[in-house]
Coordinates of C-alpha atoms and ligand atoms in Angstrom, one line a residue:
M61 CA 86.7 122.8 150.6
D62 CA 89.4 122.8 148.1
Y63 CA 92.0 125.5 148.8
Q64 CA 94.4 126.7 146.0
T65 CA 97.4 127.0 148.3
I66 CA 99.6 124.1 148.9
I67 CA 101.3 124.2 151.9
E68 CA 104.5 122.8 152.9
P69 CA 103.6 119.3 154.6
F70 CA 106.2 120.1 157.3
R71 CA 107.3 122.9 159.7
I72 CA 110.6 124.0 160.5
H73 CA 112.6 122.1 163.1
S74 CA 116.2 123.4 162.8
V75 CA 117.2 126.3 160.8
E76 CA 120.2 127.4 158.7
P77 CA 120.9 131.2 158.1
I78 CA 121.0 132.4 154.5
P79 CA 123.8 135.1 154.0
M80 CA 122.2 138.1 152.7
T81 CA 124.3 140.1 150.1
T82 CA 124.0 143.1 148.0
V83 CA 124.2 143.6 144.3
A84 CA 127.8 145.2 144.9
E85 CA 128.9 142.3 147.0
R86 CA 128.0 139.8 144.4
S87 CA 129.4 141.6 141.5
D88 CA 132.7 141.8 143.2
A89 CA 132.1 137.8 144.1
I90 CA 131.3 136.6 140.4
R91 CA 134.0 138.7 139.2
D92 CA 136.6 137.0 141.7
A93 CA 135.1 133.8 140.7
H94 CA 136.0 134.6 136.9
Y95 CA 132.3 134.4 136.2
N96 CA 131.9 130.9 136.9
L97 CA 129.2 129.8 139.4
F98 CA 130.9 126.6 140.6
Q99 CA 133.7 128.7 141.6
L100 CA 131.7 130.8 144.1
P101 CA 132.0 130.1 147.9
A102 CA 128.4 129.0 148.8
R103 CA 128.3 131.6 151.6
K104 CA 128.1 134.3 148.9
V105 CA 124.9 132.5 147.3
M106 CA 121.3 133.3 148.7
I107 CA 119.3 130.7 146.9
D108 CA 121.2 127.8 145.8
L109 CA 119.6 125.9 143.0
L110 CA 122.7 124.4 141.2
T111 CA 121.7 120.9 142.1
D112 CA 119.0 118.9 143.9
S113 CA 121.6 116.2 144.6
G114 CA 122.3 115.7 148.2
T115 CA 121.1 119.1 149.1
G116 CA 117.7 118.3 150.6
A117 CA 116.8 118.6 154.2
M118 CA 116.6 115.5 156.2
S119 CA 113.6 114.8 158.4
R120 CA 113.3 114.6 162.3
D121 CA 113.1 110.8 161.8
Q122 CA 116.0 110.6 159.5
W123 CA 118.2 112.2 162.3
A124 CA 116.8 109.8 164.7
A125 CA 117.8 107.2 162.4
I126 CA 121.4 108.6 162.1
Q127 CA 121.5 108.1 165.8
H128 CA 120.2 104.3 165.6
G129 CA 123.1 103.9 163.1
D130 CA 125.1 100.5 163.8
E131 CA 128.7 100.7 162.8
S132 CA 129.6 97.2 162.8
Y133 CA 131.9 96.3 159.9
A134 CA 129.9 93.2 158.8
G135 CA 126.4 92.2 159.0
S136 CA 125.4 95.5 160.8
P137 CA 121.8 95.6 161.7
S138 CA 121.7 99.0 159.8
W139 CA 122.4 97.0 156.7
E140 CA 119.3 95.0 157.4
I141 CA 117.1 98.0 157.8
F142 CA 118.4 99.4 154.7
E143 CA 118.2 96.0 152.6
S144 CA 114.5 95.4 153.6
A145 CA 113.6 98.9 153.0
V146 CA 114.8 98.7 149.2
H147 CA 113.5 95.3 148.8
D148 CA 110.0 96.0 150.1
L149 CA 109.8 99.0 147.5
F150 CA 111.8 97.5 144.7
G151 CA 111.7 94.0 145.0
C152 CA 115.1 93.2 143.4
A153 CA 116.8 90.2 144.6
H154 CA 120.3 91.4 145.0
I155 CA 121.3 95.0 146.5
I156 CA 124.6 96.4 146.4
P157 CA 125.1 99.5 148.4
T158 CA 127.3 102.3 147.1
H159 CA 128.5 105.7 148.1
Q160 CA 126.7 107.4 145.3
G161 CA 125.0 106.5 141.9
R162 CA 127.9 106.8 139.8
A163 CA 129.7 104.2 141.8
A164 CA 126.9 101.8 141.0
E165 CA 127.1 103.0 137.4
R166 CA 130.9 102.2 137.4
I167 CA 130.4 98.7 138.7
L168 CA 127.4 98.0 136.3
F169 CA 129.1 99.0 133.2
A170 CA 132.6 97.5 134.1
L171 CA 130.7 94.0 134.0
L172 CA 128.4 94.8 131.2
G173 CA 130.3 97.2 128.9
G174 CA 133.3 96.9 126.6
P175 CA 134.2 97.8 123.3
S176 CA 131.8 97.1 120.4
K177 CA 128.7 97.2 123.0
I178 CA 126.1 99.4 122.5
V179 CA 123.8 100.8 125.5
P180 CA 120.5 102.5 124.6
A181 CA 118.4 104.9 126.6
N182 CA 115.8 107.4 126.7
T183 CA 118.5 109.5 127.8
H184 CA 121.9 109.0 129.5
F185 CA 122.6 111.1 132.2
D186 CA 126.3 112.6 132.0
T187 CA 127.9 110.1 134.7
T188 CA 126.0 107.2 132.9
R189 CA 127.3 108.1 129.7
A190 CA 130.7 108.7 131.0
N191 CA 130.9 105.2 132.8
V192 CA 129.5 103.6 129.8
E193 CA 131.9 105.0 127.4
Y194 CA 134.6 104.6 129.7
T195 CA 134.6 100.9 129.0
G196 CA 134.9 101.4 125.3
A197 CA 130.9 100.8 124.6
K198 CA 128.6 103.2 122.9
A199 CA 125.9 105.0 124.8
I200 CA 123.1 106.1 122.5
D201 CA 120.1 108.3 123.4
L202 CA 116.6 107.2 121.8
L203 CA 114.2 109.8 123.3
C204 CA 110.9 110.1 121.8
S205 CA 110.2 112.8 119.3
E206 CA 108.1 115.0 121.9
G207 CA 110.9 115.2 124.3
L208 CA 113.0 117.1 121.7
D209 CA 110.7 120.2 121.6
P210 CA 111.1 122.5 124.6
E211 CA 107.9 124.3 123.8
L212 CA 105.4 121.4 123.5
D213 CA 103.3 120.5 126.2
A214 CA 103.1 116.7 126.7
P215 CA 102.4 114.4 129.5
F216 CA 105.5 111.8 129.2
K217 CA 108.3 113.7 127.5
G218 CA 110.7 111.3 129.0
N219 CA 109.7 108.2 127.0
I220 CA 112.0 106.2 124.9
D221 CA 111.3 106.0 121.4
V222 CA 110.2 102.1 121.4
A223 CA 110.1 102.1 117.6
A224 CA 113.9 103.2 117.2
L225 CA 114.7 100.7 120.1
A226 CA 113.1 97.9 118.3
N227 CA 114.9 98.6 115.1
L228 CA 118.3 98.9 117.0
L229 CA 117.5 95.4 118.8
E230 CA 116.5 93.5 115.7
H231 CA 119.8 94.5 114.1
N232 CA 122.1 94.5 117.1
A233 CA 120.6 92.8 120.1
S234 CA 123.8 90.5 120.5
D235 CA 125.8 93.8 121.1
V236 CA 123.2 95.3 123.7
P237 CA 124.3 94.2 127.1
A238 CA 121.3 96.4 128.8
V239 CA 118.7 99.0 128.0
V240 CA 118.5 101.9 130.4
L241 CA 115.5 104.0 131.2
T242 CA 116.4 107.2 133.5
I243 CA 113.2 108.1 135.4
T244 CA 112.8 110.9 135.3
N245 CA 114.8 112.2 132.6
N246 CA 117.2 114.3 134.3
S247 CA 119.1 115.6 131.2
G248 CA 116.0 115.9 129.1
G249 CA 114.3 118.3 131.7
G250 CA 113.1 116.1 134.4
Q251 CA 110.3 114.8 132.3
P252 CA 108.6 111.6 133.4
V253 CA 108.3 108.2 131.5
S254 CA 104.9 106.5 131.4
M255 CA 104.2 103.1 132.6
A256 CA 102.9 102.1 129.1
N257 CA 106.4 103.1 128.0
I258 CA 108.2 101.2 130.6
R259 CA 106.1 98.0 129.9
A260 CA 106.6 98.3 126.0
T261 CA 110.2 98.7 126.8
S262 CA 110.3 95.7 129.1
E263 CA 108.5 93.4 126.9
L264 CA 110.7 94.4 123.7
C265 CA 113.8 93.6 126.2
R266 CA 112.4 90.2 127.0
R267 CA 111.9 89.4 123.3
F268 CA 115.4 90.1 122.6
D269 CA 116.7 88.5 126.1
V270 CA 118.2 92.0 127.1
P271 CA 117.9 93.1 130.7
L272 CA 116.1 96.4 131.5
Y273 CA 117.9 98.9 134.2
L274 CA 116.1 101.7 135.4
D275 CA 118.3 104.6 136.5
S276 CA 116.2 105.5 139.3
C277 CA 117.1 108.6 141.0
R278 CA 113.7 110.2 140.8
F279 CA 111.6 107.2 140.9
A280 CA 109.0 108.7 143.4
E281 CA 108.6 111.9 141.3
N282 CA 107.8 109.9 138.2
A283 CA 105.6 107.6 140.0
W284 CA 103.6 110.7 141.0
F285 CA 103.3 111.8 137.3
I286 CA 102.0 108.4 136.4
R287 CA 99.3 108.7 139.2
Q288 CA 98.3 112.2 137.9
R289 CA 98.8 111.8 134.3
E290 CA 98.1 108.2 133.0
P291 CA 94.8 106.4 132.8
G292 CA 93.9 104.0 135.3
Y293 CA 96.4 105.2 138.2
A294 CA 94.7 108.2 139.9
T295 CA 93.3 105.7 142.6
K296 CA 96.7 103.7 142.9
S297 CA 99.0 104.5 145.6
V298 CA 102.5 105.5 145.0
T299 CA 104.1 102.4 146.5
E300 CA 101.5 100.1 144.2
I301 CA 102.8 102.2 141.0
V302 CA 106.5 102.0 142.0
H303 CA 106.0 98.1 142.7
E304 CA 104.4 97.9 139.0
M305 CA 107.3 100.3 137.5
Y306 CA 110.0 97.6 139.0
S307 CA 108.1 94.6 138.1
W308 CA 109.0 95.3 134.5
A309 CA 112.8 95.8 135.2
D310 CA 115.6 93.6 135.8
G311 CA 117.7 95.8 138.0
M312 CA 118.2 99.2 139.0
T313 CA 121.1 101.9 139.8
M314 CA 120.0 104.7 142.2
S315 CA 121.6 107.7 143.8
A316 CA 120.3 108.2 147.4
K317 CA 121.0 112.0 147.2
K318 CA 118.0 112.4 145.1
D319 CA 114.4 111.0 145.9
P320 CA 115.7 108.8 148.8
M321 CA 116.2 112.1 150.5
A322 CA 119.7 111.4 151.9
N323 CA 122.9 113.5 151.5
I324 CA 124.9 110.6 150.2
G325 CA 124.5 107.1 149.0
G326 CA 123.3 105.0 146.3
W327 CA 122.9 101.3 145.2
L328 CA 123.1 98.9 142.4
A329 CA 120.3 96.2 142.5
T330 CA 119.7 93.3 140.0
N331 CA 117.8 90.0 139.7
D332 CA 120.7 88.5 138.1
E333 CA 122.6 86.3 140.6
L334 CA 125.9 85.8 138.8
L335 CA 126.0 89.3 137.7
A336 CA 125.7 90.2 141.5
E337 CA 128.5 88.1 142.6
R338 CA 130.7 89.5 140.3
A339 CA 129.7 93.1 141.3
R340 CA 130.2 92.4 145.0
T341 CA 133.7 91.2 144.1
M342 CA 134.2 94.8 142.5
L343 CA 132.6 96.4 145.3
I344 CA 134.9 94.9 147.9
L345 CA 138.0 96.2 145.6
T346 CA 136.9 99.9 145.4
E347 CA 133.6 100.6 147.6
G348 CA 133.6 98.1 150.9
F349 CA 132.2 95.0 152.3
P350 CA 128.9 94.3 150.5
T351 CA 126.8 95.1 153.8
Y352 CA 127.7 98.8 153.8
G353 CA 129.3 99.8 150.3
G354 CA 130.9 103.0 150.6
L355 CA 128.5 104.0 153.4
A356 CA 128.2 104.4 157.3
G357 CA 125.7 102.2 159.0
R358 CA 124.1 105.5 160.1
D359 CA 123.7 106.7 156.3
L360 CA 122.2 103.4 155.3
E361 CA 119.4 104.2 158.1
A362 CA 118.7 107.4 156.9
I363 CA 118.3 106.3 153.5
A364 CA 115.9 103.4 154.9
Q365 CA 114.0 106.1 156.5
G366 CA 114.1 108.5 153.4
L367 CA 112.6 106.1 151.3
Q368 CA 109.5 106.0 153.0
E369 CA 109.1 109.5 153.0
A370 CA 109.7 109.9 149.5
V371 CA 106.7 107.7 148.3
S372 CA 104.4 109.9 150.9
H373 CA 101.6 111.4 148.9
D374 CA 101.4 114.6 150.8
Y375 CA 105.1 114.9 150.0
L376 CA 104.8 114.3 146.5
Q377 CA 101.8 116.4 146.0
Y378 CA 103.6 119.4 147.6
R379 CA 107.1 118.5 145.9
I380 CA 105.4 118.5 142.2
A381 CA 103.2 121.2 142.9
S382 CA 105.9 123.5 144.2
T383 CA 108.2 123.0 141.4
G384 CA 105.2 123.4 139.0
Y385 CA 104.5 126.8 141.0
L386 CA 107.8 128.2 140.0
G387 CA 107.5 127.1 136.2
N388 CA 104.0 128.1 136.0
A389 CA 104.8 131.7 137.7
L390 CA 107.6 132.3 134.9
D391 CA 105.6 131.1 131.9
A392 CA 102.9 133.4 133.2
M393 CA 105.1 136.5 133.2
G394 CA 106.4 135.6 129.6
F395 CA 109.7 134.3 130.8
P396 CA 111.0 131.4 128.4
V397 CA 111.0 128.1 130.0
V398 CA 111.0 124.5 129.0
R399 CA 107.4 122.9 129.1
P400 CA 105.9 121.3 131.1
S401 CA 107.7 121.7 134.4
G402 CA 109.8 118.9 135.6
G403 CA 109.7 117.2 138.7
H404 CA 112.7 118.4 140.4
A405 CA 113.9 121.5 138.3
I406 CA 112.7 124.4 136.0
Y407 CA 114.8 125.0 133.0
L408 CA 114.8 128.3 131.7
D409 CA 115.4 129.1 128.0
A410 CA 118.3 131.5 127.4
R411 CA 118.3 131.1 123.5
R412 CA 114.8 132.6 123.4
L413 CA 115.3 135.3 126.3
L414 CA 118.7 136.4 125.0
P415 CA 118.5 136.5 121.2
Q416 CA 121.2 139.0 121.0
I417 CA 123.6 136.8 122.5
P418 CA 125.1 134.0 119.7
P419 CA 125.6 130.6 121.0
L420 CA 129.7 130.8 121.2
E421 CA 129.0 133.9 123.3
Y422 CA 127.2 131.6 125.8
P423 CA 123.6 133.0 126.5
G424 CA 123.1 130.5 129.2
Q425 CA 126.3 131.8 131.3
A426 CA 125.1 135.3 130.6
L427 CA 121.7 134.4 132.1
A428 CA 123.1 132.5 134.9
V429 CA 125.2 135.4 135.9
A430 CA 122.4 137.8 135.7
L431 CA 120.3 135.8 138.0
Y432 CA 123.5 135.7 140.7
E433 CA 124.2 139.2 140.4
L434 CA 120.8 140.7 140.4
G435 CA 119.4 138.2 143.0
G436 CA 121.9 136.1 144.5
I437 CA 120.3 132.9 142.9
R438 CA 122.6 130.2 141.9
G439 CA 121.6 128.1 138.6
C440 CA 123.4 125.9 136.3
E441 CA 124.4 126.6 132.7
I442 CA 123.3 123.7 130.4
G443 CA 124.2 124.4 127.0
T444 CA 127.4 125.4 124.9
V445 CA 129.4 125.9 128.1
M446 CA 128.5 122.7 129.0
F447 CA 128.4 120.6 125.8
G448 CA 130.1 122.9 123.1
R449 CA 133.6 121.7 123.2
A450 CA 134.3 118.4 121.1
P451 CA 136.9 115.7 122.1
D452 CA 138.8 117.0 118.8
G453 CA 139.1 120.5 120.1
S454 CA 136.5 122.1 117.9
E455 CA 133.7 124.3 119.5
H456 CA 130.0 124.0 118.3
P457 CA 126.5 125.4 119.5
S458 CA 124.5 123.1 121.9
A459 CA 121.2 121.9 120.7
L460 CA 119.5 124.1 123.4
E461 CA 120.9 126.9 125.7
L462 CA 119.2 126.3 129.1
V463 CA 120.0 127.4 132.7
R464 CA 118.6 124.8 135.2
L465 CA 117.0 126.0 138.5
A466 CA 117.1 122.6 140.6
I467 CA 115.0 122.7 143.6
P468 CA 116.5 120.9 146.6
R469 CA 114.0 118.9 148.5
R470 CA 112.1 120.3 151.4
T471 CA 114.7 123.2 151.7
Y472 CA 113.1 126.4 150.5
T473 CA 109.7 127.7 151.2
Q474 CA 107.3 129.7 149.0
S475 CA 108.5 132.9 150.0
H476 CA 111.9 132.0 148.7
I477 CA 110.2 130.9 145.5
D478 CA 108.2 134.1 145.2
Y479 CA 111.7 135.9 145.5
V480 CA 113.1 133.8 142.8
V481 CA 110.2 134.8 140.6
E482 CA 110.7 138.5 141.3
V483 CA 114.3 138.1 140.5
C484 CA 113.5 136.7 137.3
E485 CA 111.1 139.3 136.6
N486 CA 113.8 141.8 137.0
V487 CA 116.1 139.9 134.6
L488 CA 113.3 139.7 132.0
Q489 CA 113.4 143.6 132.1
V490 CA 117.1 144.0 131.6
A491 CA 117.4 140.8 129.4
P492 CA 118.1 143.2 126.1
S493 CA 120.9 144.9 127.5
L494 CA 122.7 141.5 128.6
R495 CA 125.9 140.9 127.0
G496 CA 127.8 137.6 126.1
Y497 CA 131.1 136.2 127.4
R498 CA 134.3 135.0 126.3
I499 CA 136.1 131.9 127.9
T500 CA 139.7 133.1 128.8
K501 CA 140.8 129.7 130.4
E502 CA 139.6 126.2 130.0
P503 CA 140.8 122.6 131.1
P504 CA 140.7 119.9 128.4
T505 CA 137.5 118.2 129.7
L506 CA 134.4 119.1 131.6
R507 CA 135.1 122.7 131.1
H508 CA 132.0 124.0 132.8
F509 CA 133.4 123.3 136.5
T510 CA 136.6 125.3 136.2
A511 CA 136.4 127.5 133.0
Q512 CA 137.3 131.2 133.7
F513 CA 135.0 134.0 131.7
E514 CA 135.2 137.8 130.9
P515 CA 132.3 139.7 129.8
L516 CA 132.4 141.0 126.3
A517 CA 131.9 144.8 125.9
H518 CA 128.7 146.2 124.6
Ligands
PLP853 C1 122.7 112.2 140.0 C2 122.3 111.1 139.0 C3 123.1 109.9 138.8 C4 124.4 109.8 139.6 O1 124.3 110.0 140.9 P1 125.5 110.5 141.9 O2 125.2 110.1 143.2 O3 125.4 111.9 141.6 O4 126.7 109.9 141.6 C5 122.8 109.2 137.8 N1 121.9 109.3 137.1 C6 120.8 110.4 137.2 C7 119.8 110.4 136.5 C8 121.1 111.4 138.4 O5 120.1 112.5 138.3

């Protein structure tokens, strides 16, 4: 028997209350927050889809691993458990724990970057880009053309444009200290990268003697997409697919707050012994001794256990199907969304939903506020508010006006998601009456976190 309902492959062991609020209470709360969802107290949010980073539910076995943690400063047994879990899955020779992903990026690019250097990627995540640029190097995105079309249904929209990369390496290989593939492509809609693309990128990198690093936050979701969509992988285990993915890489950065199922943590791993030695010296300066990085022994154990759970087929089947369930329901009711559904998030297309609101009146912000007021749902604007202010002070429309609904791992059930769908149906109906916003106050950089807004009159 093949049943249609994909049930959560877990039952609830410990619960957290969701504070219920009314539309009137939420209207007051969002006004007090100057219409900025980052400024809302979390207790005023019913369904929090701001991010999938560090917001997942740990398992019974991870909580047990926390109790098993050993806090010895050097050479803790928790470090041995962590190191062998990471090594068994990814095979990298040198593993360097950090407090989260960006700390690994900071160390890696401090060693590889510098003025006149160029770091190409499919798409740099924003902290990766910031850490590359902070060293004076240039971060460039070479996403495949399919990835640029939000309405196109293609299996691997996270792929790098191999021809463009070849062209860059032919002319500038000596300025390229590393190539980065972000798997899945977070900033590009959570879209996967195919094994063929990883292999082709690796072969190209080896030809030019440039190392390939995988920004690995959603490695397990990416492996599941390969298993589902790429010919030849349907009968392989996710662990086998992960082994093959990393056989093509020279190193990795990781945020353990994503697929490794922890609330904090990360690491840098590399096969380059000299680089590892220099990285450990930097680690001691800012993160901690090399057998704990910025983490407690108990965190290392929670990550080691989380890695085993992340590659479970039952979990990944549920994870990808449940994200797709939201995307398909919205698509079916005519709510404009980025296709196909990503692994960790659904992206609502505010430009298509709210054509009456011009980009500089922030349609994504208008949609995000409406979702909150009408349903207590917190998403994240990814559009002109986030990207519209240039370093020279000028303002321009972003390429896309999206609202990201990121799904925390193992946290919400199908009824929560059915509720999100119902709220979106309501938003779809009132969409023609929604109005834009103007910014009344903003900081010089990263304005989306703290900017203050005011609704525009009809
Ligand atoms: C979250 C993330 C990072 C940064 O990790 P943090 O743990 O938030 O510092 C880097 N790259 C990608 C693709 C991410 O999603």
